[in-house]
Tab-separated table of C-alpha atoms in Angstrom:
chain	number	residue	atom	x	y	z
A	1	MET	CA	0.000	0.000	0.000
A	2	THR	CA	1.430	3.373	-0.980
A	3	THR	CA	2.087	6.084	1.580
A	4	SER	CA	-0.462	8.440	0.000
A	5	ARG	CA	-3.177	5.735	0.004
A	6	LEU	CA	-2.429	4.936	3.643
A	7	GLY	CA	-2.587	8.640	4.505
A	8	GLN	CA	-5.992	8.934	2.818
A	9	GLU	CA	-7.363	5.992	4.774
A	10	LEU	CA	-5.993	7.364	8.034
A	11	GLU	CA	-7.598	10.734	7.283
A	12	LEU	CA	-10.958	9.085	6.499
A	13	ASP	CA	-10.719	7.106	9.727
A	14	ARG	CA	-9.892	10.289	11.660
A	15	GLN	CA	-12.856	12.122	10.151
A	16	LYS	CA	-15.126	9.183	10.997
A	17	ARG	CA	-13.969	9.178	14.628
A	18	LEU	CA	-14.417	12.964	14.755
A	19	LEU	CA	-17.962	12.604	13.474
A	20	GLU	CA	-18.650	9.884	16.016
A	21	ASP	CA	-17.321	12.072	18.844
A	22	THR	CA	-19.410	15.026	17.672
A	23	LEU	CA	-22.572	12.982	17.406
A	24	GLY	CA	-21.832	11.083	20.596
A	25	ARG	CA	-23.014	7.914	18.884
A	26	THR	CA	-22.080	4.236	18.880
A	27	PRO	CA	-20.354	2.554	15.892
A	28	LEU	CA	-22.101	2.457	12.525
A	29	MET	CA	-23.391	-1.108	12.873
A	30	ASP	CA	-25.448	-0.105	15.927
A	31	TYR	CA	-27.207	2.900	14.368
A	32	THR	CA	-30.955	3.065	14.809
A	33	PRO	CA	-33.188	3.679	11.750
A	34	VAL	CA	-33.611	7.300	12.850
A	35	GLU	CA	-29.843	7.813	13.070
A	36	LYS	CA	-29.315	6.214	9.667
A	37	PHE	CA	-31.934	8.545	8.212
A	38	GLN	CA	-30.223	11.575	9.778
A	39	ARG	CA	-26.909	10.569	8.249
A	40	ASP	CA	-28.508	9.959	4.876
A	41	VAL	CA	-29.935	13.480	4.985
A	42	PHE	CA	-26.538	14.879	5.971
A	43	LYS	CA	-24.860	13.038	3.073
A	44	SER	CA	-27.442	14.274	0.558
A	45	PHE	CA	-26.378	17.879	1.209
A	46	GLU	CA	-22.724	17.279	0.288
A	47	SER	CA	-22.979	19.379	-2.892
A	48	VAL	CA	-24.369	22.300	-0.881
A	49	ARG	CA	-21.492	22.066	1.586
A	50	ASN	CA	-19.102	22.151	-1.349
A	51	VAL	CA	-20.691	25.405	-2.533
A	52	LEU	CA	-20.268	26.954	0.910
A	53	GLN	CA	-16.724	25.700	1.239
A	54	SER	CA	-15.707	27.132	-2.142
A	55	VAL	CA	-16.450	30.741	-1.141
A	56	THR	CA	-14.590	32.706	1.513
A	57	LEU	CA	-16.306	35.329	3.613
A	58	GLU	CA	-14.093	37.936	1.942
A	59	ASP	CA	-15.287	36.824	-1.507
A	60	TYR	CA	-18.881	36.828	-0.321
A	61	LEU	CA	-18.598	40.412	0.943
A	62	ALA	CA	-16.799	41.503	-2.222
A	63	SER	CA	-19.642	40.154	-4.359
A	64	TYR	CA	-21.890	42.985	-3.216
A	65	ASP	CA	-21.911	46.311	-4.997
A	66	GLU	CA	-20.800	49.285	-2.912
A	67	SER	CA	-24.392	50.558	-2.991
A	68	GLU	CA	-25.571	47.309	-1.395
A	69	ALA	CA	-22.777	46.914	1.171
A	70	THR	CA	-24.064	49.542	3.574
A	71	ALA	CA	-23.129	49.576	7.240
A	72	PRO	CA	-25.892	48.319	9.547
A	73	LEU	CA	-28.140	50.651	11.492
A	74	MET	CA	-26.964	51.090	15.090
A	75	PHE	CA	-28.691	52.017	18.340
A	76	ASP	CA	-27.366	54.283	21.058
A	77	ALA	CA	-27.680	52.865	24.574
A	78	THR	CA	-29.629	55.956	25.656
A	79	MET	CA	-32.468	55.252	23.202
A	80	THR	CA	-35.766	54.128	24.689
A	81	LEU	CA	-37.574	50.984	23.614
A	82	GLU	CA	-40.171	53.160	21.891
A	83	GLN	CA	-37.481	54.879	19.810
A	84	VAL	CA	-35.874	51.540	18.994
A	85	LEU	CA	-39.136	49.996	17.790
A	86	ILE	CA	-39.884	53.068	15.674
A	87	ARG	CA	-36.509	52.708	13.942
A	88	MET	CA	-36.996	48.953	13.527
A	89	ARG	CA	-40.374	49.537	11.925
A	90	GLU	CA	-39.056	52.332	9.726
A	91	PHE	CA	-36.127	50.301	8.375
A	92	ASN	CA	-37.865	46.899	8.572
A	93	ILE	CA	-35.120	45.290	10.660
A	94	SER	CA	-35.244	42.829	13.532
A	95	SER	CA	-32.026	43.750	15.372
A	96	ALA	CA	-29.077	46.150	15.467
A	97	PRO	CA	-25.783	46.640	17.346
A	98	VAL	CA	-25.903	48.785	20.500
A	99	LEU	CA	-23.236	51.448	21.092
A	100	GLU	CA	-22.346	53.126	24.384
A	101	THR	CA	-20.752	56.583	24.454
A	102	THR	CA	-17.464	56.459	26.364
A	103	LYS	CA	-14.943	59.291	26.377
A	104	GLY	CA	-15.846	62.349	24.331
A	105	SER	CA	-17.581	61.275	21.131
A	106	ALA	CA	-16.104	57.768	21.140
A	107	LYS	CA	-18.535	54.866	20.866
A	108	ARG	CA	-18.096	51.381	22.284
A	109	PHE	CA	-19.902	48.311	20.973
A	110	VAL	CA	-21.723	46.653	23.888
A	111	GLY	CA	-23.977	44.099	22.232
A	112	TRP	CA	-27.158	43.640	20.237
A	113	HIS	CA	-30.824	44.388	20.718
A	114	SER	CA	-33.371	42.347	18.795
A	115	LEU	CA	-37.139	42.022	18.614
A	116	SER	CA	-36.844	39.087	21.016
A	117	ASP	CA	-35.185	41.429	23.499
A	118	CYS	CA	-37.990	43.963	22.984
A	119	LEU	CA	-40.567	41.268	23.718
A	120	ASN	CA	-38.563	40.240	26.795
A	121	ASP	CA	-38.689	43.860	28.016
A	122	ILE	CA	-42.480	43.939	27.687
A	123	VAL	CA	-42.902	40.522	29.316
A	124	GLY	CA	-40.634	41.640	32.169
A	125	GLU	CA	-42.880	44.613	32.883
A	126	VAL	CA	-45.995	42.408	32.733
A	127	LEU	CA	-44.400	40.121	35.315
A	128	ALA	CA	-43.631	43.139	37.509
A	129	VAL	CA	-47.176	44.535	37.299
A	130	ALA	CA	-49.033	41.201	37.580
A	131	PRO	CA	-46.638	38.565	38.957
A	132	PRO	CA	-47.661	34.896	38.622
A	133	ASP	CA	-48.261	32.604	41.595
A	134	ALA	CA	-45.275	31.048	43.302
A	135	GLU	CA	-46.483	27.588	42.219
A	136	ILE	CA	-46.180	28.578	38.528
A	137	ILE	CA	-42.634	29.814	39.082
A	138	ARG	CA	-41.649	26.655	40.959
A	139	GLU	CA	-43.187	24.248	38.429
A	140	THR	CA	-41.641	26.148	35.499
A	141	ALA	CA	-38.201	25.651	37.035
A	142	CYS	CA	-38.847	21.994	37.870
A	143	LEU	CA	-40.307	20.920	34.510
A	144	SER	CA	-37.933	22.811	32.240
A	145	GLY	CA	-34.729	21.631	33.891
A	146	ILE	CA	-31.257	22.645	32.737
A	147	PRO	CA	-31.236	23.628	29.044
A	148	TYR	CA	-28.865	21.736	26.779
A	149	VAL	CA	-28.534	21.261	23.046
A	150	HIS	CA	-28.130	18.089	21.037
A	151	SER	CA	-24.610	18.477	19.655
A	152	ALA	CA	-25.507	17.394	16.128
A	153	TRP	CA	-28.848	18.921	15.241
A	154	GLY	CA	-29.396	21.797	17.653
A	155	VAL	CA	-32.540	20.488	19.343
A	156	LEU	CA	-33.481	22.091	22.644
A	157	ALA	CA	-34.182	19.232	25.021
A	158	ARG	CA	-36.722	20.885	27.297
A	159	HIS	CA	-38.901	23.959	27.254
A	160	VAL	CA	-42.176	24.959	28.859
A	161	ARG	CA	-44.900	23.243	26.882
A	162	THR	CA	-48.162	24.612	25.621
A	163	VAL	CA	-50.468	21.607	25.904
A	164	THR	CA	-53.014	21.437	23.095
A	165	SER	CA	-56.634	20.381	23.484
A	166	SER	CA	-56.030	17.187	21.485
A	167	GLU	CA	-53.100	16.248	23.730
A	168	ARG	CA	-55.330	16.762	26.755
A	169	LEU	CA	-57.926	14.391	25.292
A	170	VAL	CA	-55.448	11.681	24.300
A	171	GLY	CA	-53.190	12.097	27.316
A	172	GLU	CA	-50.360	10.009	25.848
A	173	GLY	CA	-46.821	11.188	26.530
A	174	ILE	CA	-48.014	14.171	28.549
A	175	ASP	CA	-47.007	14.582	32.158
A	176	GLU	CA	-49.949	15.535	34.366
A	177	ARG	CA	-47.765	18.248	35.864
A	178	GLU	CA	-47.301	19.727	32.381
A	179	ILE	CA	-51.046	19.923	31.926
A	180	ALA	CA	-51.438	21.476	35.380
A	181	LEU	CA	-48.735	24.056	34.661
A	182	ASP	CA	-50.238	24.930	31.278
A	183	THR	CA	-53.667	25.349	32.899
A	184	ALA	CA	-52.210	27.542	35.647
A	185	ILE	CA	-50.407	29.768	33.137
A	186	ARG	CA	-53.577	30.194	31.069
A	187	ALA	CA	-55.534	31.138	34.219
A	188	TRP	CA	-52.830	33.642	35.190
A	189	LEU	CA	-52.928	35.230	31.723
A	190	GLU	CA	-56.708	35.596	31.997
A	191	SER	CA	-56.249	37.424	35.310
A	192	ILE	CA	-54.100	40.135	33.690
A	193	THR	CA	-56.340	43.147	33.140
A	194	ASN	CA	-56.264	45.701	30.347
A	195	ASP	CA	-55.023	48.292	32.846
A	196	ASP	CA	-52.158	45.962	33.781
A	197	ILE	CA	-51.226	45.644	30.108
A	198	SER	CA	-51.375	49.403	29.587
A	199	THR	CA	-49.141	50.056	32.600
A	200	ALA	CA	-46.639	47.373	31.570
A	201	VAL	CA	-46.355	48.655	27.990
A	202	THR	CA	-45.939	52.262	29.164
A	203	ASN	CA	-43.161	51.254	31.557
A	204	ALA	CA	-41.405	49.119	28.938
A	205	MET	CA	-41.530	51.749	26.202
A	206	SER	CA	-39.852	54.330	28.449
A	207	ARG	CA	-37.001	51.997	29.412
A	208	THR	CA	-33.619	52.745	27.816
A	209	LEU	CA	-31.440	50.108	26.206
A	210	ARG	CA	-28.876	50.681	28.940
A	211	GLU	CA	-31.485	49.876	31.582
A	212	SER	CA	-32.706	46.883	29.601
A	213	ARG	CA	-29.230	45.432	29.174
A	214	ALA	CA	-28.472	45.877	32.874
A	215	ASN	CA	-31.182	43.314	33.619
A	216	THR	CA	-30.196	40.849	30.890
A	217	TYR	CA	-28.181	37.740	31.682
A	218	SER	CA	-27.996	36.020	28.331
A	219	ASP	CA	-25.583	35.460	25.476
A	220	GLU	CA	-25.673	37.999	22.671
A	221	ASP	CA	-27.749	36.901	19.664
A	222	GLY	CA	-25.013	38.079	17.314
A	223	ARG	CA	-21.320	37.509	16.769
A	224	MET	CA	-18.413	39.627	15.573
A	225	THR	CA	-15.525	38.793	13.258
A	226	ASN	CA	-12.582	40.826	12.016
A	227	ARG	CA	-12.222	41.567	8.305
A	228	VAL	CA	-8.722	40.053	8.475
A	229	THR	CA	-10.211	36.735	9.628
A	230	ALA	CA	-12.722	36.913	6.793
A	231	ARG	CA	-10.003	36.551	4.183
A	232	ASP	CA	-9.426	32.856	4.872
A	233	THR	CA	-12.712	31.739	6.456
A	234	ASP	CA	-15.097	29.929	4.118
A	235	LEU	CA	-18.869	30.183	4.433
A	236	LEU	CA	-19.163	26.605	5.657
A	237	GLU	CA	-17.072	27.495	8.679
A	238	VAL	CA	-19.103	30.698	9.165
A	239	VAL	CA	-22.302	28.647	9.304
A	240	ARG	CA	-20.813	26.146	11.724
A	241	SER	CA	-18.963	28.456	14.093
A	242	ALA	CA	-21.010	31.655	13.931
A	243	PHE	CA	-24.621	30.711	13.251
A	244	LEU	CA	-25.057	27.126	14.460
A	245	ARG	CA	-22.935	27.458	17.594
A	246	HIS	CA	-25.730	27.975	20.062
A	247	ILE	CA	-26.368	30.741	22.541
A	248	VAL	CA	-28.387	30.589	25.753
A	249	THR	CA	-31.008	33.234	26.458
A	250	ALA	CA	-31.978	34.639	29.837
A	251	GLY	CA	-34.897	33.011	31.617
A	252	ASN	CA	-37.526	34.481	33.922
A	253	MET	CA	-40.377	33.378	36.160
A	254	ILE	CA	-42.445	31.786	33.393
A	255	ALA	CA	-39.818	30.781	30.830
A	256	PRO	CA	-36.561	28.887	31.395
A	257	ARG	CA	-33.209	29.702	29.891
A	258	GLN	CA	-33.328	28.431	26.322
A	259	ALA	CA	-30.705	27.543	23.745
A	260	HIS	CA	-31.028	28.479	20.103
A	261	ALA	CA	-28.910	29.266	17.075
A	262	CYS	CA	-27.271	32.660	16.568
A	263	HIS	CA	-29.061	34.662	13.885
A	264	ARG	CA	-26.549	37.326	12.811
A	265	MET	CA	-22.908	38.295	12.545
A	266	CYS	CA	-21.088	41.600	12.037
A	267	VAL	CA	-17.815	42.061	10.169
A	268	TYR	CA	-15.627	44.857	11.517
A	269	GLU	CA	-12.262	46.386	10.730
A	270	MET	CA	-9.802	48.253	12.918
A	271	LYS	CA	-8.984	51.678	11.472
A	272	PRO	CA	-6.942	54.680	12.712
A	273	ASP	CA	-8.870	56.892	15.118
A	274	PRO	CA	-9.044	60.405	13.612
A	275	ASP	CA	-9.216	61.881	17.127
A	276	ASP	CA	-6.123	60.058	18.400
A	277	ASP	CA	-3.229	58.982	16.152
A	278	MET	CA	-2.073	56.500	18.792
A	279	LYS	CA	-5.311	54.526	18.822
A	280	GLU	CA	-7.507	52.483	16.534
A	281	LYS	CA	-11.271	52.286	16.442
A	282	MET	CA	-13.567	49.449	15.473
A	283	VAL	CA	-15.640	50.178	12.375
A	284	ILE	CA	-18.564	47.823	11.693
A	285	GLU	CA	-18.705	47.325	7.930
A	286	SER	CA	-21.488	44.850	7.309
A	287	LEU	CA	-24.061	42.604	8.917
A	288	ILE	CA	-24.735	39.070	7.700
A	289	SER	CA	-27.771	37.085	8.771
A	290	MET	CA	-28.800	33.461	8.401
A	291	SER	CA	-31.313	34.564	5.782
A	292	ASP	CA	-28.509	36.167	3.749
A	293	ILE	CA	-26.652	32.842	3.607
A	294	VAL	CA	-29.819	30.960	2.633
A	295	GLN	CA	-30.482	33.544	-0.093
A	296	PHE	CA	-26.900	33.115	-1.337
A	297	LEU	CA	-27.387	29.341	-1.508
A	298	TYR	CA	-30.567	29.755	-3.506
A	299	GLU	CA	-28.733	31.989	-5.973
A	300	GLN	CA	-25.999	29.332	-6.258
A	301	SER	CA	-28.405	26.404	-6.470
A	302	GLU	CA	-27.190	25.467	-9.958
A	303	GLY	CA	-24.255	23.874	-8.165
A	304	PHE	CA	-26.540	21.591	-6.132
A	305	ASP	CA	-26.889	17.912	-6.904
A	306	GLU	CA	-29.994	17.394	-9.062
A	307	THR	CA	-31.128	14.517	-6.865
A	308	LEU	CA	-31.133	16.807	-3.828
A	309	LYS	CA	-33.116	19.484	-5.623
A	310	ARG	CA	-35.912	17.024	-6.327
A	311	ARG	CA	-35.977	15.302	-2.947
A	312	ASN	CA	-39.207	16.139	-1.214
A	313	LEU	CA	-39.341	17.691	2.232
A	314	ALA	CA	-40.351	14.445	3.942
A	315	ALA	CA	-37.205	12.793	2.541
A	316	ILE	CA	-34.937	15.372	4.203
A	317	GLY	CA	-36.689	15.444	7.567
A	318	MET	CA	-38.825	18.520	6.984
A	319	GLY	CA	-42.168	16.769	6.912
A	320	ALA	CA	-44.606	15.622	9.547
A	321	LEU	CA	-42.255	13.094	11.212
A	322	LYS	CA	-40.875	15.276	14.000
A	323	GLN	CA	-39.209	12.433	15.895
A	324	VAL	CA	-36.367	12.532	13.354
A	325	PHE	CA	-35.671	16.270	13.381
A	326	PRO	CA	-37.877	17.820	16.118
A	327	ASP	CA	-36.383	21.284	15.631
A	328	SER	CA	-39.227	23.462	14.368
A	329	ASP	CA	-42.396	22.136	15.907
A	330	VAL	CA	-45.527	24.163	15.241
A	331	VAL	CA	-47.232	26.178	17.960
A	332	CYS	CA	-50.677	27.467	16.980
A	333	THR	CA	-53.438	29.550	18.484
A	334	LEU	CA	-56.965	30.625	17.596
A	335	PRO	CA	-57.981	34.029	16.172
A	336	THR	CA	-59.987	34.703	19.349
A	337	THR	CA	-56.876	34.576	21.554
A	338	ARG	CA	-55.919	37.885	23.156
A	339	THR	CA	-52.890	39.292	21.335
A	340	LEU	CA	-50.864	39.716	24.530
A	341	ASP	CA	-51.532	36.081	25.433
A	342	ALA	CA	-50.311	35.006	21.974
A	343	PHE	CA	-47.044	36.926	22.396
A	344	MET	CA	-46.664	35.506	25.912
A	345	MET	CA	-47.116	32.017	24.446
A	346	MET	CA	-44.414	32.874	21.905
A	347	HIS	CA	-42.110	33.986	24.733
A	348	ILE	CA	-42.783	30.979	26.974
A	349	THR	CA	-42.246	28.372	24.243
A	350	GLY	CA	-39.211	30.101	22.735
A	351	ARG	CA	-40.878	30.521	19.324
A	352	SER	CA	-40.727	33.496	16.976
A	353	VAL	CA	-43.930	32.666	15.086
A	354	LEU	CA	-47.380	31.259	15.830
A	355	GLY	CA	-49.732	29.704	13.325
A	356	ILE	CA	-53.285	31.053	13.424
A	357	ILE	CA	-55.796	28.255	12.810
A	358	ASP	CA	-59.546	28.572	12.264
A	359	GLU	CA	-60.369	25.832	14.787
A	360	PRO	CA	-58.495	23.310	16.951
A	361	ARG	CA	-56.372	21.148	14.617
A	362	GLY	CA	-57.860	23.213	11.785
A	363	LYS	CA	-56.642	25.058	8.701
A	364	LEU	CA	-53.838	27.609	8.836
A	365	VAL	CA	-55.388	30.999	8.066
A	366	ASP	CA	-52.633	33.450	9.077
A	367	VAL	CA	-49.420	33.814	11.060
A	368	LEU	CA	-48.374	36.032	13.962
A	369	SER	CA	-44.618	36.580	14.083
A	370	ILE	CA	-42.358	38.406	16.481
A	371	SER	CA	-41.900	41.148	13.876
A	372	ASP	CA	-45.549	42.104	14.499
A	373	ILE	CA	-44.474	43.475	17.885
A	374	ARG	CA	-43.170	46.496	15.940
A	375	GLU	CA	-46.744	47.368	15.001
A	376	CYS	CA	-48.973	46.352	17.871
A	377	VAL	CA	-47.238	47.992	20.868
A	378	PHE	CA	-47.949	51.556	19.738
A	379	ASP	CA	-51.657	51.098	20.440
A	380	VAL	CA	-52.431	49.140	23.598
A	381	LYS	CA	-55.775	48.107	22.082
A	382	ASN	CA	-53.830	45.852	19.752
A	383	LEU	CA	-52.574	43.870	22.760
A	384	THR	CA	-55.815	43.885	24.748
A	385	GLY	CA	-57.903	42.868	21.748
A	386	SER	CA	-57.947	39.542	19.910
A	387	VAL	CA	-55.378	38.336	17.412
A	388	GLU	CA	-58.072	38.470	14.737
A	389	GLU	CA	-58.724	42.164	15.454
A	390	PHE	CA	-55.027	43.007	15.301
A	391	LEU	CA	-54.456	41.064	12.079
A	392	SER	CA	-57.396	42.854	10.442
A	393	ARG	CA	-55.650	46.189	11.117
A	394	ARG	CA	-52.187	44.963	10.184
A	395	LYS	CA	-50.903	45.292	6.641
A	396	PRO	CA	-52.094	42.118	4.866
A	397	LYS	CA	-49.468	39.425	4.338
A	398	HIS	CA	-49.544	36.808	1.620
A	399	LEU	CA	-49.673	33.401	3.306
A	400	VAL	CA	-46.978	31.188	1.764
A	401	VAL	CA	-47.165	27.434	2.451
A	402	VAL	CA	-45.738	24.212	1.024
A	403	HIS	CA	-46.594	20.537	1.376
A	404	GLU	CA	-44.325	17.787	2.650
A	405	ASP	CA	-44.170	16.291	-0.843
A	406	SER	CA	-42.873	19.607	-2.232
A	407	ASP	CA	-39.351	19.503	-3.663
A	408	PHE	CA	-36.557	20.973	-1.550
A	409	ILE	CA	-35.608	23.504	-4.242
A	410	ASP	CA	-39.228	24.698	-4.466
A	411	ALA	CA	-39.385	25.194	-0.704
A	412	LEU	CA	-36.078	27.089	-0.814
A	413	ALA	CA	-37.455	29.293	-3.592
A	414	ALA	CA	-40.636	29.988	-1.621
A	415	LEU	CA	-38.602	30.977	1.449
A	416	CYS	CA	-36.258	33.285	-0.476
A	417	ASN	CA	-38.564	34.825	-3.086
A	418	SER	CA	-41.199	35.720	-0.494
A	419	GLY	CA	-38.732	37.416	1.857
A	420	ILE	CA	-40.079	35.457	4.844
A	421	HIS	CA	-38.309	33.700	7.719
A	422	HIS	CA	-40.961	31.075	8.485
A	423	LEU	CA	-42.333	28.726	5.856
A	424	PHE	CA	-45.229	26.544	7.035
A	425	VAL	CA	-45.576	22.971	5.817
A	426	VAL	CA	-49.269	21.985	5.690
A	427	ASP	CA	-51.183	18.798	4.952
A	428	LEU	CA	-53.796	18.373	2.228
A	429	SER	CA	-56.488	19.991	4.401
A	430	GLY	CA	-54.300	22.995	5.140
A	431	SER	CA	-53.450	22.109	8.748
A	432	PRO	CA	-49.884	23.042	9.753
A	433	LEU	CA	-47.363	20.231	10.208
A	434	ARG	CA	-44.048	22.045	10.639
A	435	VAL	CA	-42.285	25.368	10.216
A	436	ILE	CA	-39.155	25.671	8.073
A	437	THR	CA	-36.720	28.416	9.061
A	438	PRO	CA	-33.232	29.426	7.885
A	439	THR	CA	-31.913	27.576	10.950
A	440	ASP	CA	-33.519	24.353	9.722
A	441	ILE	CA	-32.025	24.770	6.254
A	442	LEU	CA	-28.500	25.400	7.540
A	443	SER	CA	-28.635	22.670	10.202
A	444	ARG	CA	-29.541	20.094	7.546
A	445	ILE	CA	-26.613	21.189	5.394
A	446	THR	CA	-23.826	21.117	7.921
A	447	LEU	CA	-23.030	19.564	11.244
A	448	PRO	CA	-23.109	22.503	13.686
A	449	SER	CA	-20.667	23.302	16.443
A	450	ALA	CA	-23.047	23.317	19.409
């Protein structure tokens, strides 16, 4: 056997052992059917990984015209939540870096503020105005446990459940304590008055980002990288180390600390400080989101394997079988639900979107996403009224759905061409089965660094 052939076999064996260590699995002969399916899905995306690996972050940034490569909008730490939400609505963004004024006119990057953080601020004030019973707090802590992430597929092991009516009737796989906790939370939400909501929103909207960040004990939902590093880093590594390396959010009385993927990354460069020749300052040049990478992949889809393009969603774990990839389970509510309660449900379950169904286990008729918080908080009636009332006043959105027998490339096109972040998979009657997000797309493509 030649030296080069031996080296290749040793390298393949090393990569296999590395994969085994990452997955934490037993040898190949002992794989379960589910594990074999997961690996088959991972293998089917090899051509997509090759596309990502062939482009460096520097090349990706250089592909934009100067008119497109604009620096991201930034927030000053003295801005109030109301001012932040106005800017988010005006520029149609979901997050931005936060800067703190230091000495003179110098600015220091201190973190990020996203729509999730804005919702956390409002929920925090609701908890202060109308705190839940001690039993709810205790059971939330007991049932959620310590958050951890499956190292291969980014699945949060435990979160506070919203128990559906059908699950209550069947009763299989549901802990009685989970049902009791869900019932107690629903009763607590019903006890929150319109005056409580008005007071909480008023208090939250007057809070500055500095005050908000002082009460936050979570990882930043955003990462930073130097332009120098970008020269040699390929997009596959960006996806693995920046986006799919999980962060843990802050918990509170009704929601545990939760782990999820990172949604954005800034590229910065150190440049001479015009006010001090002896110093450098950090200049943020561009912001890259998960959606940007998914859009890039769609534009480069000619390089995908034709077999992958025509595999349906069920064949890559994006169908109804959630036991294989239980990453984007659907949480739904009825149009008659109070809007505040719907956003609280979103906060408690760690979701950024809710499906609106016409009846229990019924047809998907609309969606309520976390971006809607930019609209509804400026009139407290939006929060005290029903979801249906708010959606009737909101700018109409075209409901985009796919079926589990839809081809992967068609689902990718629907996600990118519609400019949405949540693509619902529905059955033949229109009932939601799953939500596809940019996180789901990227986690299928590459093994993340959890």
